C-alpha angles and dihedrals in degrees: 000000000000110000102149096115092047093050091045091054092049092048090051088054090051091052091049091053095041093244127147096207147340134225114227110191129194089239145102127208090278098048087241116184090221113048121209110240087251091060102037098103093155092060090048092051101039112013091240111136103182122123098246132044147078140219132224112206116197131172094261105024145020127217131195119202116199134160129247094277091063106037091104096038093050091055090052095049106036129074099247091198087067105031133050113210119226134176112259094216106024092051105021121195097250091056092046090052092048093049100040110032130060115250116268099036110150109239118181126217138169112241092210090059100045127071122221096250091056091045092053091049091051091051088067091059096083091239124123106246111214116199114215114200097191125064106262094194094060089081094057104027096081098166095042114159117244121261114268119262107179123170119259121225134189122259099216120229091241086067100033095045096217136058121248089239090058092048092050090051090054091049090049089054090052091051092051090054090057095043092240121149094200140016117216106215116199104152110096095210091053091051092046091051093045094049096038093238135124129207143205107209093121125026114255091013105093096194132101120238104242145118131231142194117211119193126213087252091058097255114141136204114198119204106202140135104270090217088071094058101067092099094056122088125217092264091061090052097045112137093007125117112202132202134169114283094242090063093066101090092045091049091051088056092045097054095039102084108116092347135115114232121196111221129178106233094203100049112019117089113256084234087078091057091048091051094049093047092047089050093054097254134133122242120223107201109212140127113278101265091216089067094064096037090052093050093062099078122212123227094263091053092046091051088051092053091051093048094047090051091056089054090046092047090055090053091047097051092046087052095046092048089052092048094048090054101038105040098066093036094050094043090052090050092052093246103098126191110256133212094253093047091050095051092047090050090050092050089052091056091050091050089060088075114089089213095057116106105169143319115294091222139349109292118249102218103172132167125191116327092002088072090062086077103077096211099031119154120196123240134176088264095053101030103139125192123246106240139167094255096054137070114238116210121196120184112175145134147182141235109224128181089255105032153351128253136200127175141152132205128181113207137193126199102185146015116320132198122253095259094055091048091049093049094045091050092049091053090048092049091052090050091049093046092057102036092051094045125121112207139174115275109260095033112152126234098248089055090062100040097087093059089069094044100045098088089051093044088055086063094045091254136120143165128241101226138068124281097226145000137193119261124213127232100254084329134091121347089223108048127180148258104030121073136156109213142113091271115088113265109187098195118109119234111234137172108285096038118125121212142152129242111209122154118172148169128220127193107193115243092004117060148319131221128195134159117192136179127175111229142189121225107234135178116265127169115353108297094007138096137200138186124263113198117239092180114089106192129121115251112231109242097178092102097043124117095218092194088070095056121095125226089254093051092050091049091053092050092049093049093046093048091049089054092049092048096047094046100045106031094080090052102053136067125264097263093050090043090058091049091048092051090054095043092052099044115130116279090247089063096042094050091053094058 
């Protein structure tokens, strides 16, 4: 946690450039959720490794802004004698600057690392924002890792369900409707989907870091490191002009004269706006049309999701059967199963599938109080045992050739006190309320969020994260634009959308609970939709207060467990099959045990 020398070096640089402060975001030029080590400046400066946040470094103080998921984690990772912790959303940076600094203070930022919407907010702070075109940390980050250069591979049409040429034609039609001459593409997953390629720059993120310009005629220029392209044949590159990635901003300025360029204000670097304006072009601010087109999955993609979840379900039930047997035996023998051992065992079961390529994100394997940190990741220093008096939370997923999975189960292996049973049951009831819901077609995510929270609200409780997120098709585990959360999400939910349902509850320093299934939005009665579960994993009922479940909730659980049992039983061994039969017995049987 010692960062004094690093902060001192950065402050010396600020003095040299006559700057009063600098913003250090947890971001790369693509706003990637997972930063490559080369790009993770926030971790270098502060020690904080979460996926969202930023730092403000001033001459006399340093501040770290993180959201609700990371309030606990940040305090564990950061030197609190050097950094003050603030809430990223409740006390955003632009308001802090307005309320705490005199007007006119010179605050530096990197235009490639800041999106336009954030830039506009910061302009209201009264500070003088100073764009730095070089990388100021290069001078002090002496052992900086190299930039990623992972190989790119083709995503064949038999798995993607549509040719890249067809996709480009659809995007061109969308551009023509807006009157745009070009679309500036900066999101790697949108580019990967559009070009039917997948990448390997960052583990568990199968997208290549690159940029692209798409014209209203469907022509495309791809800005990508040529060293990444050696695995692609000519057919995969048909109709694509490629240039090095560093040429992108200059090319945006070059083509801009007299043209209208569509830029996504929430995801494209503000550097793109600056280039277009300097080149004499007009910016059309609109959501990247690829984002919405990509979210409406075709039948081939949907079939891939369903198939990958069967493979993932097999791995999960093998893992859960192993845990159920080993945890009490090993605890009694004085050699308990640990978080790290459990996640390695689970990975081994996933690797038994020929379709498995890698994890879809870093597994959250959390016992006891560790699970109170929503995005906790175990380490040798924090590696708790799995014991009968603790909840164990496992949130994990896989990348398969034909789909991406994400699921969470919270497990108990012994007797629990009344509060834990009450809280677990409230989370389960919220999960059941949402996953069994029928809703009008076109309903937006924020309009559904409260259904999952209501049982917790009745107890005066809540959770500080979203209730659901989109999931890419062998792409990113968090895919835009669909979200279920308190914050307004204006995108309509339609058949063919993929999203998660994951309410939770977290009692700091004690335990965390979350239950998550990935679901497909499907048509229901005329004009209505419902959720069909893709996830096929038994839900642990050992901690449930059955007296609090309704007849309808029990019926859903029984029907879901029957589906899980019938689908997976033929695909697992005899010992796991016996465990699965017991874990999916009707509620009437489980409550009588």
